[in-house]
Amino acid sequence: MPTTRHGAKLESQGHRISSLTPTLDHMYEKFKSGPKPASDFEKSVADFMDVLYCQIKELKNEHAQLRDEMLFRNRDVTDSVEELHLSVVKTEQYSRRDTITVVGLEKPETETETNLSQRVAETLINSGVQVTPDDFSVLHRNGRDNRTVRGKTIPPSITIPITEHSSCGRKVAYFGAKGYNYGNVNHPPKDYPNCEVMNQILHKMRDVDPNFNKDDFSCLVTLYPDGRATIPAHSDDENQIHPDSKIWTLSFGATRVIEFVRRTGVLQEFRVPLHNGQLFSMTAKSQSDWSHELLYEPNLPDPRVSFTFRHIVDPPAKSPAPPMLTSAPKPGRKQKILFLTDSVLYSTPEFLFDRVPNHRCIKKRNYYFADVPKFEPDFINSQIVLLSLGINDLSTCSPGRPQKSGEELAAWVSHHLNSYCKKYRNTVFLVNSILHTRHSWLNSEIDTYNQVMYLFAQSIPNLQFVDSHTAITRHGIARRIDFVLDRYDGRGTHLTLDAKKIVARELVAACQSHASSSKSQMMKMYYRNT
Ligand SMILES: O=C(O)CCC(=O)C(=O)O
Ligand SMILES: [Fe+2]
């Protein structure tokens, strides 16, 4: 590889481009601590050096940010291409396998897709099949023109893809004093049937849960005729379900397997078989943190019936102007996520937060916790304030002695967050854990800080501790410190792109769960009672 003379010189002195800034800092410090400029010329050289130094630093920051943004975007594009590829493979398999071909249906000049569906449906209905034209919305002719074979006109055949029915083969009945809606499905209120089976089941439910009563709890009865009927991955987290409601499922018939997959952070999944006569319960937390799915078992011929009970409440009324120090978001305006971060995550692109529906992220640089009050005027207009700080408050130039201990920092931060959370009750404060460095003395302070903050956040309804440190330690990259911390950064407080991506995913997921949850409702309840 050709090397310029200048490049060779830099290499030989051990100066890599990536280490230029520490060198520059060092040179600048030396320059500033040298003799004071005497002449006008020396003064203007000193001013010139100041300007150059600031501009180089700014450019370097900008460069790091642009590089990360580009890498994040690249990864996004790769992910989308992979997803598209998978969906093409799926579509191909599906178009080869799950289709019906109809031959011999003549093709009039005036044929359109809609009247073709109509005619196919009519033909099938005449032969005793129960269908409607809507069942064939994507059918098509295999060719445009009729062919003539030995004097006979042969119309092009028709392919009918068998579309997965939205209920995935399930049949449901709903009973309860209040209606229940999810997705496009709308179950109106309906009296429980006064029959032996239902009465016995209700009786059993009261034995199990003393709070159970059929005025509050609704029952969704689902029939899965065989193993091909499923319920796809979902969480029962509609705001019509009481925030503390357990979801009870009573199973009869064939054993089916329910699979849980964690919704955020590191991928975790597990399966539970649901046997005949078994009662299974899920907590609200298992809905917010996990999705569940009844797995497809094409070779299972037997039916299963489940009775699912949920405590249904009236959906929260559209709130009037929120109380206290809050300003209602203007209609049509996106809500704000204020992201205060030190340099560890400063290059996290704001666009990643576009995944939080109806929100936009404004990122601001903040090195020390002591600087947080500068941004207080913005809290009132932010739905989420995300704080990723702390390492600069702990670390110090003389190893072994932090500026503040982990415990001191946690006490100080929690004191301030406590008052912010009370003052800005409609704002959710997310505080990110501090990540490990290359220094064990510092890491033990970090652990203390993280533990105290984790416990503290549990007691404040609009404060959440985002444990991105644990997300990293559970990830494969934790095998080697160089996979997590930037190798060229001796201080060990800068992350590799992989680590940044893991943390960013945690932060975005935490914002997503707050943006969609009924937490603000719970916060109001909490503050009303305190
Ligand atoms: O049938 C089951 O066991 C699960 C049903 C379910 O997840 C639901 O109704 O939300
Ligand atoms: Fe469910």
XYZ file of C-alpha atoms and ligand atoms in Angstrom:
541
model
C 0.000 0.000 0.000
C 1.543 3.365 -0.974
C 2.374 5.543 2.001
C 3.039 9.251 1.774
C 6.223 10.508 3.383
C 4.126 12.458 5.825
C 1.997 9.358 6.550
C 5.132 7.292 7.107
C 6.418 9.896 9.556
C 3.164 9.910 11.507
C 3.154 6.100 11.652
C 6.760 5.935 12.756
C 6.067 8.321 15.635
C 3.165 6.142 16.682
C 0.635 8.850 15.744
C -2.396 7.252 14.183
C -5.083 9.551 12.840
C -7.398 8.206 15.554
C -4.995 9.360 18.231
C -4.455 12.830 16.816
C -6.886 14.517 19.164
C -5.170 13.541 22.420
C -1.922 14.711 20.823
C -3.570 17.899 19.716
C -4.992 18.444 23.202
C -1.564 17.877 24.652
C 0.126 20.270 22.235
C -2.524 22.878 22.843
C -2.161 22.576 26.630
C 1.604 23.001 26.290
C 1.121 25.973 24.018
C -1.314 27.603 26.473
C 0.930 27.002 29.457
C 3.956 28.496 27.643
C 5.068 32.131 27.887
C 2.343 34.747 27.446
C 2.321 36.312 23.954
C 4.359 39.489 24.042
C 3.960 41.166 20.673
C 0.790 41.854 18.699
C 1.936 39.274 16.219
C 2.267 36.604 18.921
C -1.165 37.541 20.275
C -2.774 37.126 16.889
C -0.981 33.768 16.445
C -2.385 32.689 19.842
C -5.906 33.781 18.820
C -5.519 31.978 15.548
C -4.450 28.812 17.396
C -7.537 29.072 19.649
C -9.869 29.292 16.683
C -8.118 26.445 14.877
C -8.191 24.253 17.955
C -11.927 24.795 18.555
C -12.756 24.205 14.917
C -10.753 20.972 14.749
C -12.510 19.685 17.870
C -15.899 20.604 16.477
C -15.111 18.940 13.158
C -13.976 15.799 14.916
C -17.207 15.597 16.906
C -19.243 16.207 13.807
C -17.279 13.562 11.969
C -17.852 10.969 14.723
C -21.529 11.763 14.710
C -21.857 11.522 10.935
C -19.918 8.271 10.873
C -22.178 6.697 13.463
C -25.264 7.993 11.774
C -24.114 6.491 8.497
C -23.289 3.152 10.115
C -26.657 3.059 11.877
C -28.427 3.874 8.604
C -26.417 1.203 6.811
C -27.484 -1.332 9.382
C -31.101 -0.220 8.995
C -30.912 -0.703 5.231
C -29.304 -4.138 5.642
C -32.015 -5.154 8.113
C -34.771 -3.990 5.759
C -33.207 -5.825 2.821
C -33.014 -8.994 4.915
C -36.640 -8.581 5.957
C -37.707 -8.024 2.349
C -35.733 -11.030 1.250
C -37.437 -13.193 3.874
C -40.851 -11.951 2.876
C -40.108 -12.674 -0.803
C -39.056 -16.222 0.102
C -42.221 -16.625 2.149
C -44.413 -15.254 -0.637
C -42.790 -17.546 -3.169
C -43.325 -20.599 -1.019
C -46.835 -19.534 -0.345
C -47.639 -18.914 -3.999
C -46.326 -22.334 -4.958
C -48.004 -24.257 -2.193
C -51.218 -22.700 -0.983
C -53.135 -22.028 -4.172
C -56.093 -23.408 -6.046
C -56.052 -23.363 -9.826
C -59.365 -23.005 -11.626
C -59.471 -23.954 -15.309
C -62.131 -23.546 -17.952
C -63.883 -20.422 -16.708
C -64.378 -18.387 -19.873
C -62.932 -14.909 -20.041
C -65.243 -12.159 -21.253
C -63.783 -8.983 -22.812
C -65.088 -6.919 -19.900
C -63.394 -8.934 -17.168
C -61.928 -7.028 -14.207
C -60.367 -8.385 -11.020
C -63.512 -7.564 -9.047
C -66.012 -9.164 -11.367
C -63.684 -12.164 -11.721
C -63.779 -12.667 -7.908
C -67.562 -12.355 -8.112
C -67.842 -14.986 -10.836
C -65.449 -17.418 -9.160
C -67.418 -17.069 -5.908
C -70.719 -17.628 -7.736
C -69.358 -20.716 -9.463
C -68.127 -22.147 -6.169
C -71.352 -21.260 -4.318
C -73.321 -23.065 -7.051
C -71.263 -26.154 -6.311
C -72.065 -25.891 -2.592
C -68.907 -24.138 -1.268
C -69.551 -21.352 1.245
C -67.468 -18.381 0.151
C -67.845 -14.681 -0.551
C -66.083 -12.661 -3.299
C -64.006 -10.944 -0.571
C -62.276 -14.244 0.114
C -60.570 -13.937 -3.293
C -59.317 -10.410 -3.311
C -55.922 -11.366 -4.782
C -56.850 -13.999 -7.369
C -55.526 -13.565 -10.909
C -55.579 -15.024 -14.417
C -52.407 -16.772 -15.584
C -52.165 -14.960 -18.895
C -54.070 -12.287 -20.740
C -55.532 -13.993 -23.816
C -57.574 -17.059 -24.649
C -55.715 -19.813 -26.520
C -57.130 -22.013 -29.274
C -56.272 -25.715 -29.112
C -57.690 -27.995 -31.817
C -60.409 -25.476 -32.566
C -61.386 -25.073 -28.915
C -61.055 -21.790 -27.014
C -59.164 -22.288 -23.753
C -59.319 -19.388 -21.294
C -56.246 -18.705 -19.152
C -56.387 -20.534 -15.844
C -57.042 -18.693 -12.596
C -54.861 -18.918 -9.491
C -56.502 -18.372 -6.135
C -54.054 -17.926 -3.280
C -55.478 -19.264 -0.057
C -55.188 -16.288 2.214
C -54.679 -16.804 5.882
C -57.909 -15.877 7.565
C -57.424 -13.052 10.052
C -58.799 -15.188 12.862
C -56.230 -17.902 11.986
C -58.919 -20.568 12.184
C -60.142 -19.618 15.658
C -63.764 -19.137 16.559
C -64.599 -16.848 19.453
C -67.472 -15.861 21.711
C -67.296 -12.959 24.160
C -69.191 -12.400 27.408
C -68.908 -9.508 29.836
C -70.578 -6.386 31.170
C -68.146 -4.184 29.221
C -67.105 -4.477 25.600
C -63.526 -5.232 24.558
C -61.680 -4.093 21.419
C -58.310 -5.125 20.049
C -56.915 -4.506 16.583
C -59.941 -4.345 14.304
C -61.951 -6.700 16.472
C -64.784 -5.230 18.458
C -66.607 -7.351 21.053
C -69.749 -5.637 22.356
C -70.931 -6.311 25.936
C -72.940 -9.506 26.279
C -74.502 -11.318 29.246
C -72.777 -14.455 30.438
C -74.862 -17.510 29.467
C -76.708 -19.045 32.371
C -75.609 -22.594 31.666
C -74.115 -25.363 33.758
C -70.653 -25.245 32.178
C -70.216 -21.494 32.518
C -71.627 -21.427 36.056
C -69.199 -24.109 37.159
C -66.276 -22.311 35.570
C -67.235 -19.008 37.225
C -67.548 -20.788 40.535
C -64.046 -22.241 40.168
C -62.657 -18.836 39.221
C -64.051 -17.326 42.425
C -62.316 -20.094 44.390
C -59.003 -19.242 42.799
C -59.230 -15.455 42.933
C -61.401 -13.918 45.670
C -61.529 -10.653 43.679
C -63.012 -12.410 40.696
C -66.554 -11.427 39.747
C -68.319 -11.590 36.439
C -69.268 -7.896 36.457
C -65.627 -6.877 36.226
C -64.139 -9.842 34.418
C -65.014 -10.650 30.839
C -64.633 -14.064 29.263
C -63.371 -14.741 25.763
C -64.131 -18.298 24.731
C -61.899 -19.452 21.897
C -62.244 -22.649 19.925
C -59.184 -23.920 18.096
C -60.686 -26.683 15.887
C -57.264 -28.263 15.339
C -53.551 -27.513 15.528
C -53.682 -25.335 12.425
C -55.709 -22.739 14.306
C -53.430 -20.335 16.154
C -53.248 -16.982 17.813
C -50.326 -14.942 16.475
C -47.818 -13.156 18.712
C -49.460 -10.358 20.681
C -49.663 -8.821 24.150
C -52.897 -8.205 25.975
C -52.014 -4.669 26.950
C -55.033 -2.694 25.776
C -55.925 0.216 28.007
C -59.302 -1.397 28.620
C -57.632 -4.073 30.704
C -57.198 -3.014 34.319
C -53.465 -2.248 34.874
C -53.289 -4.811 37.702
C -55.465 -7.405 36.038
C -54.157 -10.908 35.770
C -55.208 -12.678 32.602
C -56.519 -16.126 33.396
C -56.728 -18.875 30.784
C -58.540 -22.113 31.393
C -57.784 -24.826 28.813
C -59.845 -27.806 27.706
C -59.109 -30.408 25.058
C -55.854 -30.822 23.164
C -52.625 -29.664 24.765
C -51.322 -26.621 22.923
C -48.060 -24.758 23.399
C -47.876 -21.058 24.175
C -44.613 -19.315 23.351
C -43.367 -16.165 25.085
C -40.836 -13.825 23.460
C -39.341 -10.824 25.232
C -40.398 -7.579 23.609
C -37.346 -5.502 24.427
C -33.639 -5.930 24.881
C -31.885 -9.234 24.572
C -33.851 -11.949 22.813
C -35.367 -14.378 25.317
C -38.090 -16.914 24.691
C -39.715 -19.878 26.396
C -42.638 -22.234 25.842
C -45.322 -23.562 28.149
C -47.651 -26.481 27.303
C -51.273 -25.777 28.235
C -52.930 -29.041 29.245
C -56.550 -30.097 29.517
C -58.110 -28.649 32.688
C -55.151 -26.371 33.426
C -55.544 -22.794 34.633
C -52.755 -20.479 33.533
C -52.305 -16.858 34.589
C -50.320 -13.978 33.142
C -49.496 -10.754 34.995
C -49.630 -7.233 33.563
C -45.817 -7.264 33.466
C -45.839 -10.352 31.296
C -47.880 -8.301 28.816
C -45.700 -5.190 28.869
C -42.415 -7.099 28.609
C -43.367 -10.192 26.593
C -45.504 -11.223 23.650
C -47.243 -14.588 23.533
C -48.396 -16.815 20.719
C -50.206 -20.137 20.440
C -47.981 -22.176 18.159
C -49.026 -23.693 14.835
C -49.103 -27.508 15.023
C -50.316 -28.674 11.596
C -50.324 -32.364 12.513
C -52.544 -32.022 15.561
C -56.106 -33.093 14.672
C -57.784 -32.383 18.037
C -59.698 -29.305 19.130
C -58.991 -27.090 22.124
C -61.220 -24.540 23.863
C -59.872 -21.788 26.088
C -61.718 -19.456 28.449
C -59.740 -16.240 28.932
C -60.743 -13.874 31.731
C -59.667 -10.217 31.938
C -60.634 -7.416 34.298
C -62.119 -4.870 31.889
C -62.434 -1.178 32.796
C -63.842 1.790 30.903
C -61.192 3.074 28.507
C -59.643 6.261 29.912
C -61.649 9.303 28.918
C -59.836 11.671 26.613
C -58.152 13.739 29.310
C -58.862 17.451 29.539
C -55.913 19.782 30.041
C -53.423 17.936 32.246
C -53.069 19.346 35.744
C -50.156 21.236 37.266
C -46.996 22.129 35.463
C -47.785 20.555 32.157
C -48.607 21.839 28.754
C -50.876 19.747 26.582
C -49.307 18.740 23.289
C -50.724 20.725 20.408
C -52.842 18.552 18.116
C -50.876 17.202 15.187
C -47.589 18.112 16.864
C -45.119 15.423 17.777
C -44.278 14.981 21.444
C -40.738 15.585 22.550
C -38.149 13.150 23.841
C -35.406 15.251 25.403
C -32.221 13.203 25.334
C -29.474 14.571 27.591
C -26.278 12.637 27.090
C -22.574 12.800 27.735
C -20.121 11.889 25.006
C -20.557 8.115 25.549
C -23.803 8.176 23.592
C -23.719 11.590 22.011
C -23.377 10.159 18.528
C -26.598 8.111 18.878
C -28.635 9.370 15.925
C -31.892 11.099 16.811
C -33.675 9.439 13.884
C -33.571 6.090 15.723
C -36.263 7.506 17.997
C -38.539 8.033 14.984
C -39.671 4.495 15.789
C -41.499 5.906 18.780
C -44.847 6.779 17.221
C -45.751 10.436 17.277
C -42.516 11.523 18.965
C -39.354 13.302 17.946
C -36.061 13.293 19.754
C -34.048 16.382 20.611
C -30.571 15.504 21.769
C -28.448 17.813 23.925
C -24.935 17.376 25.191
C -24.614 17.293 28.986
C -21.360 16.208 30.664
C -22.151 16.401 34.362
C -25.294 15.924 36.383
C -24.655 19.357 37.842
C -25.506 20.770 34.403
C -28.946 19.130 34.189
C -30.805 22.150 35.730
C -29.790 24.165 32.643
C -32.298 22.068 30.693
C -35.102 22.225 33.253
C -37.141 24.765 31.249
C -37.491 22.074 28.559
C -38.867 19.404 30.911
C -42.359 20.812 30.954
C -42.749 20.403 27.185
C -41.130 16.982 27.005
C -43.110 13.813 27.340
C -39.929 11.872 28.003
C -36.630 13.115 29.431
C -33.908 10.594 28.813
C -30.728 11.022 30.869
C -27.581 9.168 29.986
C -24.947 10.651 32.264
C -22.780 9.908 35.219
C -19.436 8.607 34.073
C -17.864 12.082 34.202
C -19.213 12.566 37.725
C -17.552 9.342 38.862
C -14.269 9.290 37.012
C -11.316 11.441 37.903
C -7.775 12.083 36.784
C -6.220 10.314 39.749
C -7.119 6.635 39.538
C -8.660 5.030 42.582
C -10.388 8.159 43.794
C -13.647 9.121 42.126
C -14.890 12.703 42.215
C -17.997 11.281 43.839
C -18.453 7.696 44.996
C -21.162 5.597 43.350
C -23.260 5.922 46.469
C -22.802 9.686 46.737
C -23.641 10.169 43.099
C -26.761 7.999 43.352
C -27.921 9.891 46.458
C -27.381 13.224 44.767
C -28.986 12.225 41.461
C -31.958 10.554 43.121
C -32.559 13.634 45.270
C -32.783 15.814 42.155
C -34.769 13.331 40.116
C -37.226 12.941 42.958
C -38.020 16.638 42.876
C -38.160 16.786 39.051
C -40.509 13.804 38.961
C -42.848 15.438 41.456
C -42.729 18.806 39.750
C -43.249 17.492 36.208
C -45.767 14.762 36.814
C -46.728 14.239 33.212
C -43.156 13.817 32.095
C -41.517 10.416 32.265
C -37.857 10.480 33.302
C -35.727 7.628 31.989
C -32.307 7.291 33.544
C -29.816 5.120 31.765
C -27.406 2.924 33.702
C -23.719 3.786 33.604
C -21.705 1.324 31.538
C -18.542 -0.386 32.667
C -15.132 0.989 31.746
C -11.688 -0.632 31.584
C -11.026 0.282 35.232
C -12.140 -2.115 37.936
C -12.013 0.517 40.712
C -14.424 2.632 38.679
C -16.619 -0.329 37.782
C -17.343 -1.107 41.411
C -18.562 2.500 41.894
C -20.627 2.112 38.734
C -22.208 -1.087 40.065
C -23.143 0.641 43.318
C -24.628 3.590 41.451
C -26.631 1.340 39.112
C -27.982 -0.792 41.951
C -29.104 2.182 44.013
C -30.697 3.904 41.011
C -32.476 0.703 39.975
C -34.067 0.373 43.422
C -34.820 4.059 43.716
C -36.629 4.184 40.356
C -39.032 1.487 41.544
C -40.515 3.887 44.064
C -41.257 6.748 41.652
C -44.013 6.185 39.112
C -42.676 8.495 36.409
C -39.072 7.398 36.740
C -37.613 4.363 35.028
C -34.119 2.959 35.191
C -33.053 1.696 31.754
C -30.581 -1.075 32.346
C -28.521 -0.940 29.177
C -25.500 -2.109 31.182
C -27.206 -5.464 31.781
C -28.348 -5.596 28.151
C -24.686 -5.380 27.117
C -23.437 -7.886 29.678
C -26.046 -10.397 28.527
C -25.116 -9.947 24.896
C -22.520 -12.020 23.050
C -20.270 -8.978 22.604
C -19.613 -8.996 26.347
C -17.221 -11.935 25.694
C -14.456 -9.447 24.929
C -13.996 -5.988 26.298
C -12.745 -4.777 22.909
C -16.098 -5.706 21.417
C -17.742 -3.288 23.861
C -15.234 -0.499 24.412
C -13.428 1.404 21.718
C -9.888 0.011 21.526
C -8.286 3.331 20.695
C -9.814 5.045 23.650
C -7.480 4.490 26.576
C -9.962 5.926 29.041
C -12.413 3.192 28.091
C -15.553 5.294 28.174
C -16.337 5.158 24.482
C -18.325 2.341 23.000
C -17.941 0.312 19.855
C -20.688 0.684 17.302
C -22.110 -2.724 18.248
C -22.376 -1.708 21.876
C -23.912 1.640 20.919
C -26.524 -0.196 18.882
C -27.484 -2.425 21.802
C -27.818 0.561 24.108
C -29.752 2.556 21.509
C -32.182 -0.338 21.114
C -32.786 -0.367 24.887
C -33.342 3.373 25.015
C -35.717 3.421 22.042
C -37.641 0.436 23.427
C -37.983 2.142 26.819
C -39.341 5.277 25.100
C -41.684 3.147 22.986
C -43.116 1.389 25.984
C -43.762 4.712 27.731
C -45.231 6.349 24.689
C -47.784 3.552 24.305
C -48.425 2.564 27.894
C -51.085 3.691 30.273
C -48.323 4.770 32.634
C -49.419 8.405 32.625
C -52.807 7.179 33.820
C -51.130 5.271 36.633
C -48.987 8.277 37.475
C -52.084 10.421 37.914
C -53.631 7.791 40.172
C -50.449 7.584 42.234
C -50.102 11.309 42.737
C -53.766 11.670 43.552
C -53.258 9.180 46.388
C -50.086 10.700 47.805
O -56.108 -19.528 23.984
C -55.194 -19.220 24.734
O -54.692 -19.963 25.549
C -54.563 -17.846 24.626
C -55.532 -16.825 24.197
C -54.959 -15.474 24.182
O -53.785 -15.271 24.214
C -55.856 -14.320 24.113
O -57.060 -14.504 24.012
O -55.369 -13.195 24.169
Fe -53.396 -13.185 24.699
